[in-house]
Each structure stands twice: as structure tokens, then as C-alpha cells.
Coordinates of C-alpha atoms in Angstrom, one line a residue:
M220 CA 114.4 96.4 71.9
R221 CA 112.2 97.0 68.9
D222 CA 112.3 100.4 67.1
F223 CA 109.6 102.4 68.8
S224 CA 108.7 104.4 65.7
S225 CA 107.9 101.2 63.8
S226 CA 105.4 99.9 66.4
S227 CA 104.0 103.1 67.9
D228 CA 100.4 102.2 66.8
R229 CA 100.3 99.3 69.3
I230 CA 98.7 100.6 72.5
V231 CA 98.3 98.6 75.7
T232 CA 96.4 100.1 78.7
V233 CA 97.6 99.0 82.1
F234 CA 95.2 99.6 84.9
G235 CA 97.0 100.0 88.2
G236 CA 100.3 100.3 86.4
S237 CA 101.9 102.7 88.9
G238 CA 102.3 100.0 91.6
F239 CA 104.9 97.4 92.4
I240 CA 104.2 94.9 89.7
G241 CA 103.1 97.6 87.3
R242 CA 106.4 99.3 87.0
H243 CA 108.1 96.1 86.1
L244 CA 105.4 95.2 83.6
V245 CA 105.5 98.7 82.0
R246 CA 109.2 98.3 81.5
A247 CA 108.8 94.9 79.9
L248 CA 106.0 96.1 77.6
A249 CA 108.0 99.2 76.5
R250 CA 111.0 96.9 75.6
E251 CA 108.6 95.0 73.4
G252 CA 107.7 98.1 71.5
W253 CA 104.2 98.8 73.0
R254 CA 103.0 102.3 73.6
V255 CA 102.0 102.0 77.2
R256 CA 99.0 103.9 78.6
V257 CA 99.1 103.7 82.5
A258 CA 95.6 104.2 83.8
T259 CA 95.4 105.2 87.5
R260 CA 93.3 107.3 89.8
R261 CA 96.2 109.7 90.3
P262 CA 98.3 110.0 87.1
E263 CA 100.9 112.2 88.8
L264 CA 102.0 109.1 90.8
A265 CA 102.9 107.4 87.6
Y266 CA 105.2 110.0 86.1
H267 CA 108.2 108.0 87.4
L268 CA 107.5 105.4 84.8
Q269 CA 108.2 107.6 81.8
P270 CA 112.0 107.1 81.8
L271 CA 111.4 103.3 81.4
G272 CA 110.6 103.8 77.7
K273 CA 111.5 106.2 74.9
V274 CA 110.2 109.7 74.6
G275 CA 106.4 109.6 74.3
Q276 CA 106.2 105.8 74.7
I277 CA 104.7 105.8 78.2
H278 CA 102.1 108.1 79.5
A279 CA 99.6 108.2 82.3
V280 CA 95.9 108.9 82.1
Q281 CA 93.2 109.3 84.8
A282 CA 90.8 106.3 85.3
N283 CA 88.7 105.1 88.2
I284 CA 87.1 101.7 88.4
R285 CA 84.0 103.4 89.8
F286 CA 83.4 105.4 86.7
P287 CA 82.8 103.4 83.5
E288 CA 83.3 106.4 81.2
S289 CA 86.9 106.8 82.5
L290 CA 87.7 103.2 81.8
A291 CA 86.3 103.5 78.3
A292 CA 88.4 106.6 77.6
A293 CA 91.5 104.8 78.9
L294 CA 90.9 101.9 76.5
S295 CA 90.2 104.1 73.5
G296 CA 92.3 102.9 70.6
A297 CA 94.1 100.2 72.6
E298 CA 94.9 96.8 71.2
A299 CA 95.4 95.1 74.6
A300 CA 94.8 95.7 78.3
V301 CA 96.1 94.5 81.7
N302 CA 94.3 94.9 85.0
L303 CA 96.6 95.0 88.0
V304 CA 94.3 96.9 90.4
G305 CA 94.3 95.3 93.8
I306 CA 94.9 95.8 97.5
L307 CA 96.5 93.8 100.3
A308 CA 94.4 95.2 103.1
E309 CA 91.2 97.1 103.3
T310 CA 91.3 100.8 104.2
G311 CA 88.5 103.3 104.3
K312 CA 86.2 102.8 101.3
Q313 CA 88.8 100.5 99.6
S314 CA 87.3 97.1 100.4
F315 CA 88.3 93.9 98.8
D316 CA 84.9 93.4 97.2
R317 CA 84.8 96.9 95.8
V318 CA 88.3 96.8 94.3
Q319 CA 89.0 93.2 93.4
A320 CA 85.5 91.9 92.6
Q321 CA 83.4 94.8 91.4
G322 CA 86.5 96.6 90.0
A323 CA 87.6 93.6 88.0
A324 CA 84.1 93.3 86.6
A325 CA 84.0 96.9 85.6
V326 CA 87.4 96.7 83.8
A327 CA 86.3 93.5 82.1
D328 CA 83.1 95.0 80.9
A329 CA 85.0 98.0 79.5
V330 CA 87.4 95.7 77.7
K331 CA 84.5 93.8 76.2
N332 CA 82.8 97.0 75.1
A333 CA 86.0 98.2 73.5
G334 CA 86.3 95.0 71.5
I335 CA 89.8 94.3 72.8
G336 CA 91.1 90.8 72.1
K337 CA 94.1 90.7 74.4
F338 CA 93.4 91.0 78.1
V339 CA 95.4 89.8 81.2
H340 CA 94.0 90.0 84.7
M341 CA 96.0 89.7 87.9
S342 CA 94.6 87.5 90.6
A343 CA 96.5 85.3 93.2
I344 CA 97.1 81.7 94.1
G345 CA 94.5 80.9 96.8
A346 CA 91.6 82.6 95.0
D347 CA 88.5 80.7 96.3
A348 CA 84.9 81.8 96.3
N349 CA 84.3 79.6 99.4
S350 CA 87.3 80.8 101.4
A351 CA 87.0 82.2 104.9
S352 CA 89.3 85.0 103.7
A353 CA 87.6 88.1 102.2
Y354 CA 90.7 88.7 100.1
A355 CA 90.6 85.2 98.5
R356 CA 86.8 85.4 97.9
S357 CA 87.1 88.8 96.2
K358 CA 89.9 87.5 94.0
A359 CA 87.8 84.5 92.9
L360 CA 84.8 86.7 92.2
G361 CA 87.0 89.0 90.2
E362 CA 88.2 86.0 88.1
A363 CA 84.7 84.8 87.5
A364 CA 83.5 88.3 86.4
V365 CA 86.5 88.6 84.0
L366 CA 86.0 85.2 82.3
S367 CA 82.3 85.8 82.1
A368 CA 82.7 89.1 80.2
T369 CA 85.9 88.2 78.3
P370 CA 86.3 84.4 78.0
H371 CA 89.5 85.0 76.0
A372 CA 91.2 86.7 78.9
N373 CA 94.2 85.2 80.7
I374 CA 94.2 85.1 84.5
L375 CA 97.5 85.2 86.4
R376 CA 97.7 83.7 89.9
P377 CA 101.1 84.4 91.4
S378 CA 102.3 83.2 94.8
V379 CA 104.1 85.8 97.0
V380 CA 105.8 88.2 94.6
F381 CA 109.2 89.5 95.5
G382 CA 111.4 92.3 94.1
P383 CA 113.1 95.5 95.3
E384 CA 109.9 97.2 96.2
D385 CA 108.0 94.2 97.6
Q386 CA 105.9 94.3 100.8
F387 CA 107.0 90.8 101.9
F388 CA 110.8 90.5 102.3
N389 CA 111.2 94.2 102.9
R390 CA 108.5 94.2 105.6
F391 CA 110.0 91.3 107.6
A392 CA 113.5 92.8 107.3
S393 CA 112.2 96.1 108.6
M394 CA 110.5 94.2 111.5
A395 CA 113.8 92.5 112.3
R396 CA 115.4 95.9 112.6
L397 CA 112.8 97.1 115.1
M398 CA 111.8 94.0 117.1
P399 CA 113.6 91.4 119.2
A400 CA 111.5 88.6 117.8
L401 CA 109.5 87.7 114.6
P402 CA 106.2 85.9 114.9
L403 CA 105.7 82.6 113.2
I404 CA 101.9 82.5 112.7
G405 CA 100.6 79.0 113.0
G406 CA 104.1 77.8 113.8
G407 CA 105.5 79.0 110.5
T408 CA 104.6 75.8 108.6
T409 CA 102.6 77.4 105.8
R410 CA 104.3 76.8 102.5
L411 CA 104.9 79.5 99.9
Q412 CA 106.5 79.7 96.5
P413 CA 107.9 83.2 96.1
V414 CA 108.1 84.4 92.5
Y415 CA 110.2 87.2 91.1
V416 CA 108.3 90.2 89.9
G417 CA 110.3 90.3 86.7
D418 CA 109.0 86.8 85.8
V419 CA 105.4 87.8 86.5
A420 CA 105.9 90.8 84.2
A421 CA 107.5 88.6 81.5
T422 CA 104.5 86.2 81.7
A423 CA 102.0 89.0 81.1
S424 CA 104.1 90.3 78.2
R425 CA 104.3 86.9 76.5
L426 CA 100.5 86.4 76.9
L427 CA 99.8 89.7 75.3
A428 CA 102.1 88.6 72.4
G429 CA 99.9 85.6 71.9
E430 CA 102.2 82.9 73.3
G431 CA 99.7 81.5 75.7
R432 CA 96.3 79.8 75.7
P433 CA 93.3 82.1 75.5
G434 CA 91.1 81.8 78.6
A435 CA 93.7 79.9 80.6
V436 CA 94.6 80.5 84.3
Y437 CA 98.4 80.6 84.8
E438 CA 99.8 79.9 88.3
L439 CA 103.1 81.5 88.9
G440 CA 105.7 80.3 91.5
G441 CA 109.4 80.4 91.8
P442 CA 111.8 77.5 91.6
A443 CA 111.5 76.5 95.3
I444 CA 108.8 76.0 97.9
R445 CA 109.7 77.3 101.4
T446 CA 107.9 77.4 104.7
M447 CA 107.3 80.7 106.5
R448 CA 109.9 79.6 109.1
E449 CA 112.5 79.1 106.3
L450 CA 111.7 82.4 104.7
M451 CA 112.0 84.3 108.0
A452 CA 115.3 82.5 108.7
F453 CA 116.5 83.6 105.2
V454 CA 115.7 87.2 105.9
L455 CA 117.5 87.1 109.2
A456 CA 120.6 85.5 107.6
V457 CA 120.7 88.0 104.8
T458 CA 120.3 91.0 107.1
K459 CA 122.6 89.5 109.8
R460 CA 120.0 90.2 112.5
P461 CA 119.9 87.4 115.1
R462 CA 116.3 87.4 116.2
V463 CA 114.0 84.9 118.0
L464 CA 111.4 83.2 115.8
A465 CA 108.4 82.9 118.1
P466 CA 105.6 80.5 117.1
I467 CA 102.1 81.8 117.8
S468 CA 98.8 79.9 117.2
F469 CA 96.4 81.0 114.5
G470 CA 93.9 81.9 117.2
L471 CA 96.2 84.2 119.1
A472 CA 97.4 85.7 115.9
S473 CA 93.8 86.5 114.9
T474 CA 93.2 88.2 118.2
I475 CA 96.3 90.3 117.9
G476 CA 95.3 91.1 114.3
G477 CA 92.0 92.4 115.4
I478 CA 93.6 94.6 118.0
T479 CA 96.1 96.1 115.5
E480 CA 93.2 96.7 113.1
L481 CA 91.3 98.7 115.7
A482 CA 94.5 100.5 116.8
N483 CA 95.3 101.5 113.2
K484 CA 91.8 102.7 112.6
A485 CA 91.9 104.8 115.8
L486 CA 95.2 106.3 114.7
L487 CA 93.7 107.1 111.3
G488 CA 96.1 104.6 109.6
L489 CA 99.2 106.0 111.1
L490 CA 100.3 102.9 112.9
P491 CA 103.6 101.8 111.3
A492 CA 103.0 99.0 108.8
E493 CA 105.5 96.7 110.6
F494 CA 103.1 96.5 113.5
V495 CA 99.9 95.9 111.6
F496 CA 98.6 92.6 110.3
T497 CA 94.9 91.7 109.9
R498 CA 92.7 88.8 110.7
D499 CA 92.2 88.2 107.0
Q500 CA 95.9 87.8 106.5
V501 CA 96.0 85.3 109.3
E502 CA 93.2 83.4 107.6
L503 CA 95.2 83.3 104.4
L504 CA 98.2 81.8 106.2
K505 CA 96.1 78.7 107.1
H506 CA 96.6 77.4 103.6
D507 CA 99.7 76.8 101.5
N508 CA 100.3 79.2 98.6
V509 CA 102.0 77.1 95.9
V510 CA 101.4 76.2 92.3
S511 CA 98.9 73.3 91.9
A512 CA 99.8 69.9 90.5
E513 CA 97.1 70.5 87.8
A514 CA 98.7 73.7 86.6
E515 CA 102.1 72.0 86.5
A516 CA 100.7 69.0 84.5
E517 CA 98.8 71.3 82.0
G518 CA 101.7 73.7 81.5
R519 CA 99.9 76.7 83.0
T520 CA 103.1 77.9 84.7
L521 CA 106.2 79.9 84.0
K522 CA 108.0 76.9 82.6
G523 CA 105.0 76.2 80.4
L524 CA 105.7 79.6 78.7
G525 CA 109.4 79.0 78.4
I526 CA 110.4 81.2 81.4
T527 CA 113.0 79.9 83.8
P528 CA 112.1 81.4 87.2
E529 CA 114.6 83.4 89.2
S530 CA 115.4 82.3 92.7
M531 CA 115.0 84.5 95.8
E532 CA 118.6 83.7 96.7
A533 CA 119.8 85.3 93.4
I534 CA 117.7 88.5 93.8
V535 CA 116.6 89.3 97.4
P536 CA 120.1 89.9 99.0
A537 CA 120.8 92.7 96.7
Y538 CA 118.0 94.8 98.2
L539 CA 117.9 93.5 101.8
H540 CA 121.6 94.5 102.4
R541 CA 120.4 97.9 103.5
Y542 CA 118.7 96.5 106.5
R543 CA 122.0 95.3 108.0
K544 CA 123.4 97.0 111.1
G545 CA 125.4 100.0 109.8
G546 CA 123.6 100.0 106.4
Q547 CA 124.2 98.6 103.0
F548 CA 127.8 99.6 102.5
A549 CA 129.1 99.1 106.0
D550 CA 132.1 96.9 106.5
E551 CA 130.5 93.5 107.5
R552 CA 133.2 93.0 110.0
L553 CA 132.1 96.1 111.9
A554 CA 128.3 95.5 111.4

């Protein structure tokens, strides 16, 4: 780790840095000697990040994508910026368009006005302005707005991101603990390329260090492509939970998704997350979520930046063990 005192004038502002990917990126940036300014709507929720760096190296500030003056203040004196603000499902006033399209545009405009030359924006594989999914459309609109305002920016498009706090493997492991069967939407044939959150953070860190191509869109995937059925089977094997894998059609899944959306709204969002999935998420599962051949050929990948991706087999069991019968430290012979 570089000496903090010798590089304390290098400030990077990370919007949405208190979330899952954010905490790993903040750690990576701190190790590289950056002073990290975590910009979030509720700074008190980012205090847990301070121990990831040296004293005074990481601090939180209040910023809201709806208020340009707060974005400008968060960027004051910064040399670089990262936008991680995003949502997986719409709740209340937090719509995909407002957060991931309009919000991305607001951050990019603020970066442009601040004259910042290093900017990384988080999107997702599958971003498509013509998609039937509102999530995918908003991601594409956000990308377009970012590159229009800041052509030098780098866009990151990860596949499903995994790590100790993820909402993918943890969610299915929790479902297996509560339910006798797990649904295979569309038969479970959709292909994904899970990527480790530490590798995503390393990519952003390297791009801010000038190792990538300005204006390029990087697609991030792990070392292996798996179907949803294979990923579900992996979760069940790790947690030692024998469960039925039940195929359901996209049509039926969409109907169920609509019902759970209405139920969750009626319960003011109190329906357990394990029992909620949306029609938009079903739409996303109609398409594979893997790194494109074009990105591979052009080196716009982890390997193109010299990063060897971690496998899910090497990382995931360490944090899914707690879902086993009897808990993480139970004798497996008694579980």
C-alpha cells in the first residue's frame, strides 16, 4: 500500500459507494493511496467504510442525484469520480429511469462541469435501449448520457456480481432454507457469467490509474459461463440442501411476478425478499448475460486489463456455509 501522506492530494469521489460493490471499490482505492470521498444520500450509512483506509483517508459526504449543487460539492477538488448508483428493483419514487438514466446524466454533467478527466460509470451486461426490460433500457440510456457529456469516461458492464454481501447466491441460498423447491424460470437455460466483486473493483481502480482505453465499454465476466440450472444446483450442493428444481415458463413466472409485486406494495414493502421477484426481472432472464465476442476480441474485458478472474467455486462456499442446516460451524456429519 502506498504511503497515504505522500498521495493525500489525490481525491476520488465515489457516488453510491456505501453499497455492495462500493465497499470493495473503496477498499481497493484506499490501498492505491487515493483519498476517497463517498457520496451518498445518507452519509451515516457509509461510516462502516472508514476502517478500510488510514485515519482520515475515507470520509462520507451527502449528495443526491436530484440536486446538482450537491453533486458539484461532492466533486469539488476531486481528480476522479465513479458512479455506482443503481437499483435492482423499483420502489416508491426510486424508478429505473430516475435513478439509472436521469441520475447517470446528472452525475456525468457534474463531472463535466468540474473538469474531471477520470470517470468510471457502472452499467450492466444487457444494457439495451430497445429492450423490453425497463432496467436494461435505463442502463442503456444512462450509458448514452454519460458518454455524451464525458466521452472520455469508461463504462463497466458486469454480469451477475458475486461476493459475501451479494443479492444473488445469498438470495437463492436463503430461499433453499425456506422453500421445498426453487423455481427455474424459463426452464433454467439462461446463461450467466458470474464475476467476483473484487475483480470489478480492481477493474475500476485500474481504469482510474489510466491503464485502460478512454471512452471504452468494458464487459466483465468470470472464468466460466453457467446456466441458471447449474447455478441453482451449485447453491444446493454448497448448502447441502436437497431441493426440487422446478421449471416454470416465462409466462407463468411473469404472472407470479406481477402478483408478488402487488402483494409487496400492499404490504408496504414488507414481504420477505425471498418471495419477491418482478416481471422486469423475468424479462431480463429471457436473454443470456455473458461477455460478448466483440469485447473479448477487442480486449475490453478483465483479461484485457491483466486481471485473472476469480471463480465462484473459490469464493462462494466461504460465505454460503452459514446456510447449511445447523449453521456454518456445525459438524457436517450432524447437519
